[in-house]
Short mmCIF file of N, CA, C and O in Angstrom, two decimals:
data_model
loop_
_atom_site.label_atom_id
_atom_site.label_comp_id
_atom_site.label_asym_id
_atom_site.label_seq_id
_atom_site.Cartn_x
_atom_site.Cartn_y
_atom_site.Cartn_z
N MET A 90 -1.16 37.56 -14.43
CA MET A 90 -0.32 37.25 -16.03
C MET A 90 -1.57 36.11 -16.35
O MET A 90 -1.36 35.78 -17.74
N LYS A 91 -1.05 35.16 -15.57
CA LYS A 91 -1.76 34.00 -16.48
C LYS A 91 -3.34 33.97 -16.36
O LYS A 91 -3.56 33.85 -17.09
N ALA A 92 -3.99 34.78 -15.82
CA ALA A 92 -5.34 34.88 -15.76
C ALA A 92 -5.25 35.88 -17.02
O ALA A 92 -6.46 35.45 -17.92
N PHE A 93 -4.57 36.21 -17.57
CA PHE A 93 -4.84 37.15 -18.95
C PHE A 93 -4.83 36.49 -20.07
O PHE A 93 -5.62 36.51 -20.64
N PHE A 94 -3.70 35.87 -19.80
CA PHE A 94 -3.96 34.08 -21.09
C PHE A 94 -4.88 33.20 -20.43
O PHE A 94 -4.84 33.17 -21.81
N GLU A 95 -5.38 32.91 -20.26
CA GLU A 95 -6.27 31.80 -19.82
C GLU A 95 -7.86 32.96 -20.24
O GLU A 95 -8.80 32.28 -20.83
N GLY A 96 -8.13 34.79 -19.94
CA GLY A 96 -9.03 35.23 -20.17
C GLY A 96 -9.47 35.14 -21.98
O GLY A 96 -9.71 35.00 -22.77
N ILE A 97 -8.26 35.05 -22.29
CA ILE A 97 -7.60 35.05 -24.02
C ILE A 97 -7.73 33.36 -24.37
O ILE A 97 -9.08 33.45 -25.55
N GLN A 98 -7.49 32.31 -23.43
CA GLN A 98 -7.99 31.17 -24.69
C GLN A 98 -9.78 31.33 -23.85
O GLN A 98 -10.35 30.10 -24.55
N SER A 99 -10.17 31.71 -22.92
CA SER A 99 -11.80 31.28 -23.10
C SER A 99 -11.99 32.27 -24.70
O SER A 99 -12.73 31.42 -24.76
N LEU A 100 -11.94 33.12 -24.20
CA LEU A 100 -12.52 34.01 -24.87
C LEU A 100 -12.36 32.91 -26.61
O LEU A 100 -13.32 33.79 -27.95
N PHE A 101 -11.44 32.68 -26.54
CA PHE A 101 -11.49 31.71 -28.14
C PHE A 101 -11.70 29.95 -28.16
O PHE A 101 -12.68 30.16 -29.42
N VAL A 102 -11.88 30.02 -27.41
CA VAL A 102 -12.49 27.67 -27.06
C VAL A 102 -13.63 28.67 -26.62
O VAL A 102 -14.43 27.47 -28.08
N ASP A 103 -14.16 29.45 -26.58
CA ASP A 103 -15.20 29.15 -25.65
C ASP A 103 -16.50 30.19 -26.35
O ASP A 103 -17.11 29.66 -26.95
N PHE A 104 -16.30 30.48 -27.18
CA PHE A 104 -16.92 32.72 -28.14
C PHE A 104 -16.67 31.45 -29.05
O PHE A 104 -16.85 31.71 -30.41
N LEU A 105 -15.58 31.98 -29.37
CA LEU A 105 -14.71 32.37 -31.16
C LEU A 105 -14.71 31.22 -32.16
O LEU A 105 -14.85 31.61 -32.88
N PHE A 106 -14.62 30.08 -31.42
CA PHE A 106 -14.51 28.97 -32.00
C PHE A 106 -15.64 27.98 -32.27
O PHE A 106 -16.03 26.51 -32.67
N VAL A 107 -16.91 28.80 -31.81
CA VAL A 107 -18.31 27.82 -31.84
C VAL A 107 -18.27 27.25 -33.34
O VAL A 107 -19.03 25.74 -33.01
N PRO A 108 -18.73 28.40 -33.97
CA PRO A 108 -19.54 27.51 -34.79
C PRO A 108 -17.53 26.56 -35.26
O PRO A 108 -19.31 25.73 -36.84
N MET A 109 -16.32 27.19 -35.91
CA MET A 109 -15.62 25.21 -36.08
C MET A 109 -16.02 24.34 -35.02
O MET A 109 -15.55 22.93 -35.55
N ASP A 110 -16.41 24.66 -34.18
CA ASP A 110 -17.51 22.64 -32.91
C ASP A 110 -17.64 22.47 -34.36
O ASP A 110 -17.79 21.36 -34.37
N PHE A 111 -18.65 23.34 -34.02
CA PHE A 111 -20.37 23.08 -35.14
C PHE A 111 -20.02 21.83 -36.49
O PHE A 111 -20.06 21.24 -36.85
N LEU A 112 -18.82 23.08 -37.18
CA LEU A 112 -18.58 22.48 -38.82
C LEU A 112 -17.62 21.01 -38.51
O LEU A 112 -17.63 19.65 -38.76
N ARG A 113 -17.36 20.64 -37.18
CA ARG A 113 -15.80 19.79 -37.29
C ARG A 113 -17.98 18.37 -36.73
O ARG A 113 -17.02 17.90 -37.04
N SER A 114 -18.56 18.67 -35.78
CA SER A 114 -18.94 18.01 -35.59
C SER A 114 -19.90 17.19 -36.32
O SER A 114 -20.75 15.94 -36.98
N LEU A 115 -20.03 18.42 -38.01
CA LEU A 115 -21.75 17.86 -39.18
C LEU A 115 -20.63 17.30 -40.13
O LEU A 115 -20.85 16.30 -40.90
N GLU A 116 -18.75 16.98 -39.44
CA GLU A 116 -18.42 16.72 -40.85
C GLU A 116 -19.02 14.58 -40.08
O GLU A 116 -18.66 14.13 -41.41
N LEU A 117 -19.25 13.83 -39.34
CA LEU A 117 -19.62 13.07 -39.61
C LEU A 117 -21.25 12.53 -39.87
O LEU A 117 -20.96 11.95 -40.68
N THR A 118 -21.43 13.06 -40.46
CA THR A 118 -22.95 13.86 -41.24
C THR A 118 -22.78 13.70 -42.93
O THR A 118 -24.00 13.11 -43.64
N SER A 119 -22.12 15.03 -42.34
CA SER A 119 -22.44 15.56 -44.60
C SER A 119 -20.21 16.17 -44.27
O SER A 119 -20.55 17.01 -43.60
N TRP A 120 -20.41 15.47 -45.95
CA TRP A 120 -18.04 15.64 -45.50
C TRP A 120 -18.81 17.34 -46.33
O TRP A 120 -17.49 18.36 -46.19
N PHE A 121 -19.85 16.99 -47.20
CA PHE A 121 -19.91 18.71 -47.86
C PHE A 121 -20.80 20.14 -46.60
O PHE A 121 -20.09 20.83 -47.27
N GLY A 122 -21.03 19.72 -46.28
CA GLY A 122 -21.21 20.46 -45.08
C GLY A 122 -20.34 21.16 -44.65
O GLY A 122 -20.24 22.28 -44.25
N ALA A 123 -20.23 20.19 -44.25
CA ALA A 123 -18.76 20.64 -43.03
C ALA A 123 -17.84 20.87 -43.80
O ALA A 123 -16.38 22.64 -43.26
N ASN A 124 -17.09 21.57 -45.23
CA ASN A 124 -16.32 22.06 -45.88
C ASN A 124 -17.24 22.92 -46.19
O ASN A 124 -16.63 23.46 -47.52
N ILE A 125 -18.69 23.75 -46.15
CA ILE A 125 -18.83 24.97 -46.64
C ILE A 125 -17.38 26.44 -46.55
O ILE A 125 -18.25 27.26 -48.31
N LEU A 126 -17.32 26.49 -46.07
CA LEU A 126 -16.54 27.14 -45.97
C LEU A 126 -14.69 27.22 -47.39
O LEU A 126 -14.84 28.01 -47.47
N ASN A 127 -14.70 25.57 -47.30
CA ASN A 127 -13.37 26.00 -47.86
C ASN A 127 -14.18 26.12 -49.33
O ASN A 127 -13.56 26.75 -50.35
N TRP A 128 -15.30 25.69 -50.31
CA TRP A 128 -16.16 25.28 -51.41
C TRP A 128 -16.08 27.08 -51.62
O TRP A 128 -16.16 27.99 -52.76
N ILE A 129 -16.56 27.98 -50.48
CA ILE A 129 -17.18 29.45 -50.59
C ILE A 129 -15.57 30.08 -50.63
O ILE A 129 -15.65 30.24 -51.26
N PHE A 130 -14.72 30.42 -50.06
CA PHE A 130 -13.85 30.34 -50.99
C PHE A 130 -12.64 29.85 -52.05
O PHE A 130 -12.64 30.55 -53.19
N MET A 131 -13.46 29.21 -52.17
CA MET A 131 -12.50 28.15 -53.74
C MET A 131 -13.09 28.78 -55.06
O MET A 131 -12.68 29.35 -55.83
N ALA A 132 -14.31 29.24 -54.62
CA ALA A 132 -15.20 30.14 -55.31
C ALA A 132 -14.91 31.19 -55.12
O ALA A 132 -15.51 31.79 -56.76
N ILE A 133 -14.86 31.62 -54.27
CA ILE A 133 -14.60 33.85 -54.26
C ILE A 133 -12.96 33.50 -55.25
O ILE A 133 -12.63 33.92 -56.40
N CYS A 134 -11.79 32.53 -55.00
CA CYS A 134 -10.61 32.81 -55.96
C CYS A 134 -11.21 31.98 -57.33
O CYS A 134 -10.53 32.98 -58.22
N ALA A 135 -11.77 31.55 -57.82
CA ALA A 135 -11.81 30.74 -59.29
C ALA A 135 -12.47 31.84 -59.84
O ALA A 135 -12.13 32.65 -60.38
N SER A 136 -13.40 32.85 -59.28
CA SER A 136 -13.77 33.89 -59.82
C SER A 136 -12.71 34.45 -59.78
O SER A 136 -13.22 35.72 -60.99
N ALA A 137 -12.45 35.30 -58.98
CA ALA A 137 -11.89 36.60 -58.97
C ALA A 137 -10.78 35.81 -60.07
O ALA A 137 -9.72 36.50 -61.05
N MET A 138 -9.51 34.91 -60.36
CA MET A 138 -8.95 34.15 -61.51
C MET A 138 -9.71 35.13 -62.45
O MET A 138 -9.22 35.29 -63.56
N VAL A 139 -10.50 34.30 -62.63
CA VAL A 139 -11.18 34.10 -64.25
C VAL A 139 -11.96 36.29 -64.55
O VAL A 139 -11.05 35.96 -65.51
N TYR A 140 -11.64 36.77 -63.98
CA TYR A 140 -12.22 38.47 -64.04
C TYR A 140 -11.28 38.86 -64.12
O TYR A 140 -11.12 39.51 -64.68
N TRP A 141 -9.67 38.65 -63.70
CA TRP A 141 -8.12 39.62 -63.19
C TRP A 141 -8.31 38.09 -65.31
O TRP A 141 -7.57 39.73 -66.12
N ILE A 142 -8.87 37.02 -65.57
CA ILE A 142 -7.91 37.18 -66.79
C ILE A 142 -8.64 37.61 -67.92
O ILE A 142 -7.85 37.70 -69.61
N LEU A 143 -9.77 37.95 -67.70
CA LEU A 143 -10.60 38.54 -69.11
C LEU A 143 -9.96 39.63 -68.85
O LEU A 143 -10.17 40.69 -70.09
N GLN A 144 -10.13 40.40 -67.88
CA GLN A 144 -9.60 42.08 -68.14
C GLN A 144 -8.03 42.10 -68.29
O GLN A 144 -7.86 43.18 -69.10
N LEU A 145 -7.11 40.79 -68.27
CA LEU A 145 -5.58 40.60 -68.95
C LEU A 145 -6.34 40.88 -70.31
O LEU A 145 -5.56 41.76 -71.81
N LYS A 146 -6.59 40.03 -71.15
CA LYS A 146 -7.38 40.36 -71.78
C LYS A 146 -7.12 40.96 -72.69
O LYS A 146 -7.07 41.77 -73.57
N GLU A 147 -8.81 41.64 -72.01
CA GLU A 147 -8.82 42.64 -72.35
C GLU A 147 -7.95 43.89 -72.61
O GLU A 147 -8.14 44.65 -74.15
N HIS A 148 -7.41 44.39 -71.60
CA HIS A 148 -6.16 45.55 -72.10
C HIS A 148 -5.52 45.21 -73.58
O HIS A 148 -4.72 46.30 -74.04
N LYS A 149 -4.98 43.80 -73.86
CA LYS A 149 -3.59 43.39 -74.24
C LYS A 149 -5.09 43.45 -75.46
O LYS A 149 -4.13 43.55 -76.67
N ALA A 150 -5.85 43.60 -75.99
CA ALA A 150 -6.78 43.50 -77.05
C ALA A 150 -6.11 45.11 -77.43
O ALA A 150 -6.19 45.24 -78.67
N ASN A 151 -7.00 45.72 -76.80
CA ASN A 151 -6.85 47.56 -77.32
C ASN A 151 -5.42 47.79 -76.92
O ASN A 151 -4.88 49.38 -77.04
N ASN A 152 -4.58 47.01 -76.13
CA ASN A 152 -2.73 47.44 -76.72
C ASN A 152 -2.95 48.52 -75.89
O ASN A 152 -2.31 49.59 -76.14
N ASP A 153 -3.39 47.98 -74.31
CA ASP A 153 -3.23 49.62 -73.21
C ASP A 153 -1.84 49.14 -72.27
O ASP A 153 -1.37 49.69 -72.09
N GLU A 154 -1.68 48.01 -72.83
CA GLU A 154 -0.52 47.66 -71.62
C GLU A 154 0.60 48.14 -72.78
O GLU A 154 1.19 48.35 -73.10
N TYR A 155 1.52 48.82 -71.57
CA TYR A 155 3.28 49.36 -72.11
C TYR A 155 4.28 48.62 -71.64
O TYR A 155 4.58 48.13 -70.08
N GLN A 156 4.62 46.71 -72.43
CA GLN A 156 5.23 45.92 -72.19
C GLN A 156 6.66 46.59 -71.66
O GLN A 156 8.12 45.63 -71.84
N ASP A 157 7.37 47.96 -71.93
CA ASP A 157 8.42 48.07 -72.03
C ASP A 157 9.96 48.20 -71.05
O ASP A 157 9.41 48.30 -70.35
N THR A 158 10.56 46.81 -71.10
CA THR A 158 12.13 46.68 -69.55
C THR A 158 12.18 47.78 -69.51
O THR A 158 12.84 47.95 -68.43
N THR A 159 12.48 48.90 -70.12
CA THR A 159 12.84 50.39 -69.33
C THR A 159 12.42 51.32 -69.50
O THR A 159 12.89 52.48 -69.19
N ALA A 160 11.10 50.69 -68.99
CA ALA A 160 10.29 52.05 -67.92
C ALA A 160 10.14 52.91 -66.85
O ALA A 160 10.65 53.38 -66.30
N HIS A 161 11.13 51.64 -66.19
CA HIS A 161 11.81 52.17 -65.10
C HIS A 161 13.89 52.06 -65.36
O HIS A 161 13.50 51.54 -66.12
N SER A 162 13.91 52.56 -64.53
CA SER A 162 15.49 53.34 -64.87
C SER A 162 16.60 52.58 -64.19
O SER A 162 17.84 51.90 -64.25
N PHE A 163 15.71 51.61 -63.86
CA PHE A 163 17.32 50.31 -62.55
C PHE A 163 16.99 49.08 -64.15
O PHE A 163 17.92 48.17 -63.42
N PHE A 164 16.26 48.98 -64.72
CA PHE A 164 16.45 47.61 -66.06
C PHE A 164 16.88 48.15 -66.41
O PHE A 164 17.23 47.95 -67.52
N LYS A 165 17.16 49.37 -66.53
CA LYS A 165 19.14 50.07 -67.90
C LYS A 165 20.55 48.83 -67.96
O LYS A 165 20.35 48.76 -66.97
#
């Protein structure tokens, strides 16, 4: 059983975390380069939020929303 868990450790440490080790070593020379994944995720989240807000504005302008609180029987 110990060999099984050591195999999992080897998989993650020796193979799957190699890109993270590179980013950690890059931090000494370029902070922005080391945090590129964070910048990418923030850009994706910001663009998704802008898209969602624009869709909400469009539906509100067309009066497509049904905001009746009695739409479900458990709200009565």
